[in-house]
Coordinates of C-alpha atoms in Angstrom, one line a residue:
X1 CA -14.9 -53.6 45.8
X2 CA -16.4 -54.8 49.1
X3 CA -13.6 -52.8 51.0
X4 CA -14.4 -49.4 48.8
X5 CA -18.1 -50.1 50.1
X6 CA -17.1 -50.2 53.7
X7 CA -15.2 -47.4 53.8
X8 CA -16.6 -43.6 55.0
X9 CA -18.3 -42.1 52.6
X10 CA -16.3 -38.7 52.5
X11 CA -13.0 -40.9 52.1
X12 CA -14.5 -42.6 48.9
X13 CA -15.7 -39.8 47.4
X14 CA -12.0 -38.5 47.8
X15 CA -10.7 -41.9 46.0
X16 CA -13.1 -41.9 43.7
X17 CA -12.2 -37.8 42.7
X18 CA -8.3 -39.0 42.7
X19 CA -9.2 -41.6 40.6
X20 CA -11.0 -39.5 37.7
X21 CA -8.3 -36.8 38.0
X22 CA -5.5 -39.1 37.4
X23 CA -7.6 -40.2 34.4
X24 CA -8.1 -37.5 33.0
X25 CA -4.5 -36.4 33.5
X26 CA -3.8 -39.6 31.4
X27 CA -5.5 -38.7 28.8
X28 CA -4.5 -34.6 28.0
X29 CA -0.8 -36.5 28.8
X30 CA -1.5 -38.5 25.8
X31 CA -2.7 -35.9 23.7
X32 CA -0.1 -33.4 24.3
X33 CA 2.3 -36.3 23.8
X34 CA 0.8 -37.0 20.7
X35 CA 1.1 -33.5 19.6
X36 CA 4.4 -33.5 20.6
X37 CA 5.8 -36.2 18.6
X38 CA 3.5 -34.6 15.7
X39 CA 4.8 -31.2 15.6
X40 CA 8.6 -32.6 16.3
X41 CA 8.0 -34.8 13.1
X42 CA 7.3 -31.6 11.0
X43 CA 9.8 -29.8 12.4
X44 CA 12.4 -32.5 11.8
X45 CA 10.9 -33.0 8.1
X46 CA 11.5 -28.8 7.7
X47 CA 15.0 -29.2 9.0
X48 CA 15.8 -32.1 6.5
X49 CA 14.2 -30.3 3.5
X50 CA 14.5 -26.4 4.1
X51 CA 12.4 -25.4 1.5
X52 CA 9.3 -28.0 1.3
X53 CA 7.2 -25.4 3.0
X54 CA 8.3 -22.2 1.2
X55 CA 5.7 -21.5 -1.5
X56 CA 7.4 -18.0 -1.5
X57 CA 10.8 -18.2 -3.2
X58 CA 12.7 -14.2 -3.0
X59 CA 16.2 -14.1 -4.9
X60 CA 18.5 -11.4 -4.9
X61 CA 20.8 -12.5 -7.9
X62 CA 23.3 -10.5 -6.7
X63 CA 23.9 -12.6 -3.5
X64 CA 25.0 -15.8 -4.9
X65 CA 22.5 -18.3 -4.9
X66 CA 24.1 -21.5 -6.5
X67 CA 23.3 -23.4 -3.9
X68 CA 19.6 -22.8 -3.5
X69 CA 19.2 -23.3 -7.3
X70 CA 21.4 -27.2 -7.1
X71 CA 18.5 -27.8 -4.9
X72 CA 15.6 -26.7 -6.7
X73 CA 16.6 -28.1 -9.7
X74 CA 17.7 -31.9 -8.1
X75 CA 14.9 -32.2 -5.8
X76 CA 11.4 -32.0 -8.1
X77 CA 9.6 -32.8 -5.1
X78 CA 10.7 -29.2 -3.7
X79 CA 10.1 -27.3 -6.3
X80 CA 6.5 -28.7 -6.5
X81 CA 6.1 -26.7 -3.5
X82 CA 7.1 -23.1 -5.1
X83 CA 4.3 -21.2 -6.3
X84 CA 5.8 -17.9 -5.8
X85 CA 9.0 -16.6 -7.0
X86 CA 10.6 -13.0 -6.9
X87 CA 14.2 -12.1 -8.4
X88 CA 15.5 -9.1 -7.9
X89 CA 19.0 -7.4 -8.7
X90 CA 19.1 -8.8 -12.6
X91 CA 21.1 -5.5 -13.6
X92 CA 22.5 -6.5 -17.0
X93 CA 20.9 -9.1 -20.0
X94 CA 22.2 -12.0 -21.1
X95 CA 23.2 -12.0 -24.5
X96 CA 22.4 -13.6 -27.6
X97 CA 24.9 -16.7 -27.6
X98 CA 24.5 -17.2 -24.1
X99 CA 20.7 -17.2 -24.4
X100 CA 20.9 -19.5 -27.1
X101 CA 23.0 -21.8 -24.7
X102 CA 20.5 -21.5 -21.8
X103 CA 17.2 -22.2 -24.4
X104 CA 19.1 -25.2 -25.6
X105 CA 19.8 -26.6 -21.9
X106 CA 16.4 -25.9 -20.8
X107 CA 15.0 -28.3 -22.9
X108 CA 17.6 -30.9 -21.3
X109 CA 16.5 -33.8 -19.2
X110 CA 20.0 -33.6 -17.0
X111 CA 18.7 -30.6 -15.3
X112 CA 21.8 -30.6 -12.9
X113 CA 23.8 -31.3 -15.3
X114 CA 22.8 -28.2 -17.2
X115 CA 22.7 -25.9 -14.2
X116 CA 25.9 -26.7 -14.2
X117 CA 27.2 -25.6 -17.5
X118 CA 24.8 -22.6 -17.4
X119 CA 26.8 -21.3 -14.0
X120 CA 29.4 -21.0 -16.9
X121 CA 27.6 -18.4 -18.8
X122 CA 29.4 -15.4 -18.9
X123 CA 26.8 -13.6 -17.2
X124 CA 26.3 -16.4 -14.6
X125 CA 23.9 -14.8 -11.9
X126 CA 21.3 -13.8 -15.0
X127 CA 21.8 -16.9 -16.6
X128 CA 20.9 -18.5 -13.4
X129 CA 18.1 -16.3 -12.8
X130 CA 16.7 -17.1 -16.2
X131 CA 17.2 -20.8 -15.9
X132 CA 15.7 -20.9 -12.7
X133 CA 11.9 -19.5 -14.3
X134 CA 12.2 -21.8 -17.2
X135 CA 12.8 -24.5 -14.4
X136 CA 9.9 -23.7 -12.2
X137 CA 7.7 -21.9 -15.5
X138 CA 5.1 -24.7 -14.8
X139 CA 5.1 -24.3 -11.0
X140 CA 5.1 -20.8 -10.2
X141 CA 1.9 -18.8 -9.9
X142 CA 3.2 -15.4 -8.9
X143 CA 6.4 -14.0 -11.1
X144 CA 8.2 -10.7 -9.9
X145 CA 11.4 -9.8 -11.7
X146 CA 12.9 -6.8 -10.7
X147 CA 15.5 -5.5 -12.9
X148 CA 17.7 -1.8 -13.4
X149 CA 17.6 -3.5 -17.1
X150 CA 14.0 -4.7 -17.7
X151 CA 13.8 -2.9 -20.7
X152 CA 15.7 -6.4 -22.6
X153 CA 14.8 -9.3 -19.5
X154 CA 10.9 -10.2 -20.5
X155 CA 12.4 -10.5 -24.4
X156 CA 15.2 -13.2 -23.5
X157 CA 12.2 -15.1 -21.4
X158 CA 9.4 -14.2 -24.6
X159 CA 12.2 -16.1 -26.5
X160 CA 12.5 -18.7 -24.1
X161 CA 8.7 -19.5 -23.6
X162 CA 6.2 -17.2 -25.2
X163 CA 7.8 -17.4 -28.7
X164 CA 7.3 -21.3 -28.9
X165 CA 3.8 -22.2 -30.7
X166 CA 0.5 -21.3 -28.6
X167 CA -0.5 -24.9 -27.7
X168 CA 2.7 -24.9 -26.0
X169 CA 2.3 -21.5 -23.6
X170 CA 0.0 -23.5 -21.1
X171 CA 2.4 -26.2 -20.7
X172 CA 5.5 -23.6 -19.6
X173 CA 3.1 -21.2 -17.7
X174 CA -0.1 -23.7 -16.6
X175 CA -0.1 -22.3 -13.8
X176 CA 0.9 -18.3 -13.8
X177 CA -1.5 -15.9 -12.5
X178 CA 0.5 -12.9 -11.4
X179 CA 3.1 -11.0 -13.4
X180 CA 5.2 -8.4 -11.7
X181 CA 7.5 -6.4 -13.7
X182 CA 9.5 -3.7 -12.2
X183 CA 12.5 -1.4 -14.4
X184 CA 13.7 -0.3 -10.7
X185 CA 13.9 3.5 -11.9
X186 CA 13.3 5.7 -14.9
X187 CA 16.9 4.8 -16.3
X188 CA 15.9 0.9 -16.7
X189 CA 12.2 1.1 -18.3
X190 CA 10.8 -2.0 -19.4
X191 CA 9.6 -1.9 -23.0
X192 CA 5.7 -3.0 -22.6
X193 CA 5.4 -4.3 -25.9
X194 CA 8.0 -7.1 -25.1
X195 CA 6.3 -7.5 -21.5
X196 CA 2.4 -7.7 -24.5
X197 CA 3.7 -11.4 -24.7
X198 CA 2.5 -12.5 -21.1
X199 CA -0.9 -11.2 -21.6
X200 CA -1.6 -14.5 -23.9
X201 CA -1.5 -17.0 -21.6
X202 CA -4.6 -18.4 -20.4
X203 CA -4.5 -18.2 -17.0
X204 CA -2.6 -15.0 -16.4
X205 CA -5.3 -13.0 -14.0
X206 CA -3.4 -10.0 -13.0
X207 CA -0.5 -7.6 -15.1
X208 CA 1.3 -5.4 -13.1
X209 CA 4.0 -3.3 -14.4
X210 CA 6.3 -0.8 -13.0
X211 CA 8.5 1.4 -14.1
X212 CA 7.8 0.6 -18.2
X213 CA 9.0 2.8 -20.5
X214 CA 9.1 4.0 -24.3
X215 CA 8.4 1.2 -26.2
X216 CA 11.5 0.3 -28.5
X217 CA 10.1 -1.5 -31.3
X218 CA 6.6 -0.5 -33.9
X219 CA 3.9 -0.3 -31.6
X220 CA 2.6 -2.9 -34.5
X221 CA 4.1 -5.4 -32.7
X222 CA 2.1 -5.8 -29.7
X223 CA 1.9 -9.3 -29.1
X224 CA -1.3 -10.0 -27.6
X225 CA -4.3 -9.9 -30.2
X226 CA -7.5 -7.7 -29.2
X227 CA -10.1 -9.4 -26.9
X228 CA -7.9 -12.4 -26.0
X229 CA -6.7 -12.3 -22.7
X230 CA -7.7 -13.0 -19.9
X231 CA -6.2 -11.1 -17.2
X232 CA -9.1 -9.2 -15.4
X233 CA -6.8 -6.7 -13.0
X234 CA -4.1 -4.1 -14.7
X235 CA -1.5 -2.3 -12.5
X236 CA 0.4 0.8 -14.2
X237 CA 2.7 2.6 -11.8
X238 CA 5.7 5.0 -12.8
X239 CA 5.0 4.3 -16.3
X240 CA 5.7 6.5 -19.2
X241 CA 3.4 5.0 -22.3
X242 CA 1.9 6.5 -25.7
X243 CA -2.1 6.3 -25.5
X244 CA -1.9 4.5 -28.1
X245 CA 0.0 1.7 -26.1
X246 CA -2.3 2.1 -23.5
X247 CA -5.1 1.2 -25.8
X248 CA -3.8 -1.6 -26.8
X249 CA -3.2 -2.6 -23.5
X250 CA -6.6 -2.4 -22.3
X251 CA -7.9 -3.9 -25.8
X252 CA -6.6 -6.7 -25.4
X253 CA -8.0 -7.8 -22.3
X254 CA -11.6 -9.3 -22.7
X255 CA -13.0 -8.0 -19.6
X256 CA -11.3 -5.7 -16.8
X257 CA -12.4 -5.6 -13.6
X258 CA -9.7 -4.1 -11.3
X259 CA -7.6 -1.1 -12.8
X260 CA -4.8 0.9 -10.9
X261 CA -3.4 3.9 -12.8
X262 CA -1.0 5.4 -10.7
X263 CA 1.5 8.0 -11.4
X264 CA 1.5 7.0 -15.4
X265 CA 2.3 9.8 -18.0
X266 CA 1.0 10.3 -21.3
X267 CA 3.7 11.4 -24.3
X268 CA 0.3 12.8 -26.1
X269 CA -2.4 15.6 -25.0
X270 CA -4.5 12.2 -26.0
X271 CA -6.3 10.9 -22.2
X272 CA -6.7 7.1 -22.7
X273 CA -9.6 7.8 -20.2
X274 CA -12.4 7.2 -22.9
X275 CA -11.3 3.6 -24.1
X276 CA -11.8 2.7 -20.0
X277 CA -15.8 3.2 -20.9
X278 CA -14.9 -0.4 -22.8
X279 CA -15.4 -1.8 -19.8
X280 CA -18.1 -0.1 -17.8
X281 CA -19.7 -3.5 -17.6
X282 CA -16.9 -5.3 -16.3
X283 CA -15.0 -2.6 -14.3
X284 CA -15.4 -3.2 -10.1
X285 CA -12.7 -1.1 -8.8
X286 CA -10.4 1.9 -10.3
X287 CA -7.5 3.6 -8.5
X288 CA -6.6 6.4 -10.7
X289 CA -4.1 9.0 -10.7
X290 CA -3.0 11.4 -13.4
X291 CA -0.9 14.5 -13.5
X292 CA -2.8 16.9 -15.5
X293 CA -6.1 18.3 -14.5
X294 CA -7.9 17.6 -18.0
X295 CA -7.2 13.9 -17.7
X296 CA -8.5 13.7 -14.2
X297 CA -11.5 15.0 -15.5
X298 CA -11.9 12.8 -18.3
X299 CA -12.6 10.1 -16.1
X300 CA -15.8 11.6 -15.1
X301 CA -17.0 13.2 -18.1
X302 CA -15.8 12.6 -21.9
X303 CA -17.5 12.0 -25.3
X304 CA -18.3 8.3 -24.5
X305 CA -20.1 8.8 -22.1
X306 CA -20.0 9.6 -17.8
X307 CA -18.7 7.5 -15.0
X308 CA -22.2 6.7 -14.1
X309 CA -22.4 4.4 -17.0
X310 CA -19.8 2.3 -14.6
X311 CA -22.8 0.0 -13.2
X312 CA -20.9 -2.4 -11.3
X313 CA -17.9 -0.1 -9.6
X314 CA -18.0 -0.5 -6.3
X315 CA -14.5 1.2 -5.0
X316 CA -13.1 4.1 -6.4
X317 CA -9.6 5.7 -5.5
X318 CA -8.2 8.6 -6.5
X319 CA -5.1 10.4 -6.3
X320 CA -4.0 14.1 -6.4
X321 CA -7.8 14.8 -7.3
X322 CA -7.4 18.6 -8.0
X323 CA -10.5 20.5 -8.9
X324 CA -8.6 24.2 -9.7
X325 CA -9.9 27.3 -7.6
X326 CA -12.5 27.9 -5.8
X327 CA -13.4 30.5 -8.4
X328 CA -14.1 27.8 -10.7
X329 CA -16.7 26.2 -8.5
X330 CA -19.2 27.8 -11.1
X331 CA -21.9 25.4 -12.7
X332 CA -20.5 26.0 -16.0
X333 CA -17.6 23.3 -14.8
X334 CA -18.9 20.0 -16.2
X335 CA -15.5 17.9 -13.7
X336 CA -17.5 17.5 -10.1
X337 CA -17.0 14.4 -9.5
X338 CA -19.9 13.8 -7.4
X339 CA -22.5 14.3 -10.5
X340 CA -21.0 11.2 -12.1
X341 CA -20.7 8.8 -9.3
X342 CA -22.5 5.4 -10.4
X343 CA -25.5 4.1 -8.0
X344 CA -23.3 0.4 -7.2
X345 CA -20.4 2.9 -5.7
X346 CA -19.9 1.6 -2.3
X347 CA -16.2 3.2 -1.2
X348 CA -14.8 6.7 -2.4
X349 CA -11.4 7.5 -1.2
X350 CA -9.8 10.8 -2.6
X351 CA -6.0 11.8 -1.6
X352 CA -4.3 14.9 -1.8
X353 CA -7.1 16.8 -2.4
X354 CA -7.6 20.3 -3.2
X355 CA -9.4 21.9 -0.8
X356 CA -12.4 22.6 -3.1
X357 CA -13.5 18.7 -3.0
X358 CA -15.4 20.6 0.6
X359 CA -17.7 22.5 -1.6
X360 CA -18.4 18.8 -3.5
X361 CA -18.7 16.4 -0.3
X362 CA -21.1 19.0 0.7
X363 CA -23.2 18.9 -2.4
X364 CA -22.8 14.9 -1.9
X365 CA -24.1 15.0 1.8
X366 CA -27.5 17.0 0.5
X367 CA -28.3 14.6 -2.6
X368 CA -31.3 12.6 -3.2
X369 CA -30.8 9.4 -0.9
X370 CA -31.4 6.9 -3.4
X371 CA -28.6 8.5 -5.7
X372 CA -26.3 6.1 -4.2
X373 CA -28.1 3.7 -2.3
X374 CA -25.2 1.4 -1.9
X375 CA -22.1 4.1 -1.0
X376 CA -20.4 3.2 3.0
X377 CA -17.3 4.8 3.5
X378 CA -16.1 8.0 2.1
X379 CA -12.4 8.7 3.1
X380 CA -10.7 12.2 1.6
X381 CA -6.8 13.4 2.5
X382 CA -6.8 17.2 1.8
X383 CA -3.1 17.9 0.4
X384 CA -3.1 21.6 1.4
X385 CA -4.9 24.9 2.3
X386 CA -4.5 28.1 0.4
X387 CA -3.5 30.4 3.0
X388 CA -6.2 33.7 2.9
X389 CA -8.8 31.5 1.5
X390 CA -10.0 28.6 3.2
X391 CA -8.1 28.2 7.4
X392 CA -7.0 24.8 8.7
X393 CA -10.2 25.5 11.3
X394 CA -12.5 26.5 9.2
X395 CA -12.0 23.7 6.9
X396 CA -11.9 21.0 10.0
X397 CA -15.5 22.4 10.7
X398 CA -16.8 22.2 7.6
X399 CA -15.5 18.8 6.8
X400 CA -16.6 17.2 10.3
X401 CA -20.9 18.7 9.8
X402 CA -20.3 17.0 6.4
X403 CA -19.2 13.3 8.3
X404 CA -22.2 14.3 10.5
X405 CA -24.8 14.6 7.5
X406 CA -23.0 11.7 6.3
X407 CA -23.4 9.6 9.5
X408 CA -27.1 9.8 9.3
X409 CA -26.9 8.1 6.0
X410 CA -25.6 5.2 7.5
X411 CA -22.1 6.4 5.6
X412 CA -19.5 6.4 7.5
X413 CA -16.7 9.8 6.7
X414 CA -13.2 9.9 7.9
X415 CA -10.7 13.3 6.8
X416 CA -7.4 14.1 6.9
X417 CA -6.3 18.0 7.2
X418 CA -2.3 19.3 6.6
X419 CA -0.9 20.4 9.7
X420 CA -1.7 23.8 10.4

């Protein structure tokens, strides 16, 4: 010490600088060598087990997956980890003896042992495929089965599960919050009346069905009594249903709060519009689409009452909204959608418009203010423009003095025109 005091005082300062840096240097060394050895240990624990950190599980059945199912099914503390599982490419149903076989080894204790003996099922990928959801059923929170066969698939797993008495339904499916059912075309609809089943279980949230199809069994069958379920969102794309299935779809839930209708055909003239106004107090967010122009517009307007009554929707999407021609723009039309908006609306989107919805924003842009007090974005798509009536121009113009009335709202407009 009594040299450091003796020397100049430039050079100690320049020790004394050294010194701290080489400190410092330490330190960060240590750190980083720290998170070295950290990040190598979860690497090496990834390599050794390959799935303890995939929560999403997607199967093609139709790429053999053996393998991957031995390992599921001997190493519990992996499948703990799966809360996600998607199997695609089931193309053909297992049938009755073979189902019979997998219920019966399901229930086993050797769970290898009876993979094993189901990889000898006739139809072995299925069987697998089947197995494999009884095996994580109390695991998995997402389900998505995609199938060119659906219509038969959710009754073999109804048998396997859902069938069993109630108290038991928690204890396969705890845990199950999303369904995803998809036919994979209009030749392999799943019958929704077999799919009814899922819509019991008590923590099921969301329903999601695509591609379902004529229902193949009495419509007295629907397995889900009214007012008991508690799924809160319903997803219906490429369907073909009855209203009358629909109804009992949407009676059964307790409460919806999140509906997408999408591309979903009615056998009936009936518009299962009404029976949404069920849920006007529960319903938050509706993306709607329907083919004909009288079951647009019986979202807006019908006997029950208007889409006003919807006090807490907040987003609203709609599809191929058509409003006829611009001759029928008279006041005698009871469809503009913008008379019916409810005051908690907050996003509007409308898609493939026809090009009268112009005439509407405008009559939107000029309303009382505290019509809807809450609304922030508007977005519209316009599909097409009748040539001779209204020009790609004109309508650009139009539409962009309506996001200017619209801006000084504090709402914020953005358009889409066809090329010209």
């Amino acid at each position: 010490m009594a040299v450091l005091l003796d020397l100049p005082s430039e050079l100690l300062l320049d020790i004394l600088s050294l010194v701290r840096s080489t400190l410092s240097f330490s330190a960060r060394l240590q750190k980083s060598t720290y998170w070295a050895l950290s990040l190598t240990s979860k690497r090496l624990n990834v390599l050794a087990n390959p799935f303890l950190y995939h929560e999403y599980v997607n199967l093609d059945v139709r790429i053999g997956f053996a393998p991957f199912a031995n390992t599921i099914v001997n190493r519990a503390d992996l499948a703990a980890h799966v809360k996600r599982l998607a199997l695609r490419g089931v193309e053909e149903p297992v049938n009755n003896a073979d189902l019979e076989t997998i219920q019966r080894l399901a229930d086993a204790e050797d769970l290898p042992h009876a993979l094993a003996t189901v990889s000898e099922v006739h139809h072995r990928q299925e069987a697998v495929a089947f197995f494999l959801i009884v095996a994580l059923s109390s695991k998995v929170e997402c389900l998505h089965v995609e199938s060119r066969d659906l219509h038969r698939v959710p009754w073999f797993i109804l048998n396997l599960v859902l069938q069993k008495a109630l108290g038991e339904i928690p204890r396969q499916f705890g845990r199950l919050r999303n369904v995803d059912f998809n036919g994979g075309g209009r030749h392999g609809m799943i019958d929704i009346i077999n799919a009814s089943g899922f819509l019991r279980l008590p923590s099921l949230e969301t329903f999601q069905l695509r591609n379902g199809g004529p229902n193949r069994t009495d419509p007295s069958e629907w397995k889900c009594p009214a007012r008991t379920s508690s799924v809160t969102t319903i997803k219906l794309q490429e369907c073909l249903l009855s209203c009358d299935l629909f109804i009992r779809l949407i009676r059964s839930t307790k409460a919806v709060k999140n509906l997408v209708y999408i591309n979903t055909t009615q056998w009936t003239s009936r518009t299962p519009a009404p029976y949404l106004w069920e849920h006007r107090g529960s319903l938050e967010s509706i993306h709607w689409s329907a083919e004909h122009l009288s079951k647009q517009t019986s979202l807006i307007s019908n006997e029950k009452g208007s889409m006003r009554d919807f006090q807490k929707l907040h987003t609203l999407i709609w599809d191929q909204y058509l409003l006829g021609a611009p001759s029928e723009w008279s006041d005698r039309i009871e469809v503009r959608l913008v008379d019916h908006l409810p005051s908690s609306l907050v996003t509007l989107v409308l898609k493939s418009c026809d090009p009268a919805i112009i005439k509407h924003l405008d009559r939107l842009t000029n309303a009382d203010p505290t019509w809807l007090p809450n609304l922030k974005t508007v977005t519209v798509r316009i599909a097409g423009l009748r040539r001779g009536i209204v020009s790609h121009d004109t309508a650009g113009d139009d539409l962009r003095k309506i996001a200017e009335r619209f801006a000084s709202k504090n709402v914020h407009m953005s358009f889409t025109l066809p090329l010209s």
